[in-house]
XYZ file of C-alpha atoms in Angstrom:
74
model
C -6.555 -6.528 -9.920
C -3.865 -6.690 -7.285
C -6.273 -5.402 -4.619
C -6.011 -7.745 -1.633
C -6.755 -7.466 2.067
C -4.283 -9.417 4.170
C -4.396 -9.389 7.950
C -1.074 -9.500 9.798
C -0.724 -10.073 13.545
C 0.802 -7.254 15.565
C 4.568 -7.673 15.781
C 6.151 -6.533 19.035
C 8.759 -7.442 21.598
C 10.654 -6.007 24.557
C 11.012 -2.296 23.803
C 9.805 -2.401 20.187
C 6.576 -2.534 18.216
C 5.968 -2.533 14.467
C 3.521 0.217 13.550
C 3.434 -0.073 9.748
C 3.872 -2.987 7.382
C 4.283 -2.339 3.668
C 4.284 -4.994 1.032
C 5.512 -4.636 -2.495
C 4.695 -7.081 -5.200
C 7.495 -9.587 -5.825
C 7.610 -8.727 -9.531
C 7.014 -5.623 -11.575
C 3.329 -4.970 -12.121
C 1.942 -6.093 -15.482
C 0.087 -2.793 -15.692
C 1.541 0.661 -15.155
C 0.310 0.972 -11.552
C -1.098 -1.509 -9.040
C -2.560 -1.094 -5.585
C -1.911 -3.417 -2.645
C -3.989 -3.181 0.543
C -3.194 -4.782 3.900
C -4.715 -4.586 7.378
C -2.260 -3.926 10.179
C -2.682 -2.495 13.660
C -6.385 -1.922 13.097
C -5.744 0.215 10.004
C -5.769 -0.292 6.263
C -2.468 0.478 4.533
C -2.522 1.271 0.814
C 0.627 0.807 -1.252
C 1.011 1.827 -4.902
C 3.582 0.009 -7.052
C 4.512 1.239 -10.493
C 6.358 -0.111 -13.493
C 9.011 2.460 -14.396
C 8.669 1.737 -18.110
C 4.956 2.621 -17.959
C 4.637 5.242 -15.196
C 6.817 7.541 -13.117
C 7.125 7.964 -9.381
C 5.371 11.319 -9.809
C 2.461 9.498 -11.528
C 2.204 7.048 -8.621
C 2.369 9.854 -6.047
C -0.318 11.850 -7.905
C -2.576 8.784 -8.012
C -1.951 8.179 -4.313
C -2.927 11.769 -3.453
C -6.071 11.550 -5.587
C -6.942 8.214 -3.986
C -6.500 9.701 -0.480
C -8.688 12.679 -1.421
C -11.472 10.407 -2.675
C -11.285 8.209 0.442
C -11.446 11.338 2.599
C -14.664 12.364 0.872
C -16.386 9.039 1.568
């Protein structure tokens, strides 16, 4: 599984502040879709990566919506 929880310090400076950090895997996923999870700004950020030869962007977006629905029910 590519499910990891990394904690990043808040990045900010004079007049700016990073609110979201997204990480993509450095190589194409071995499976059709993988999920990466990071902690940033006191929130969990979920990122789906897909291998275009195995899944489509629409597949990844559908999985993301289903995932969000299930999390909302918890």
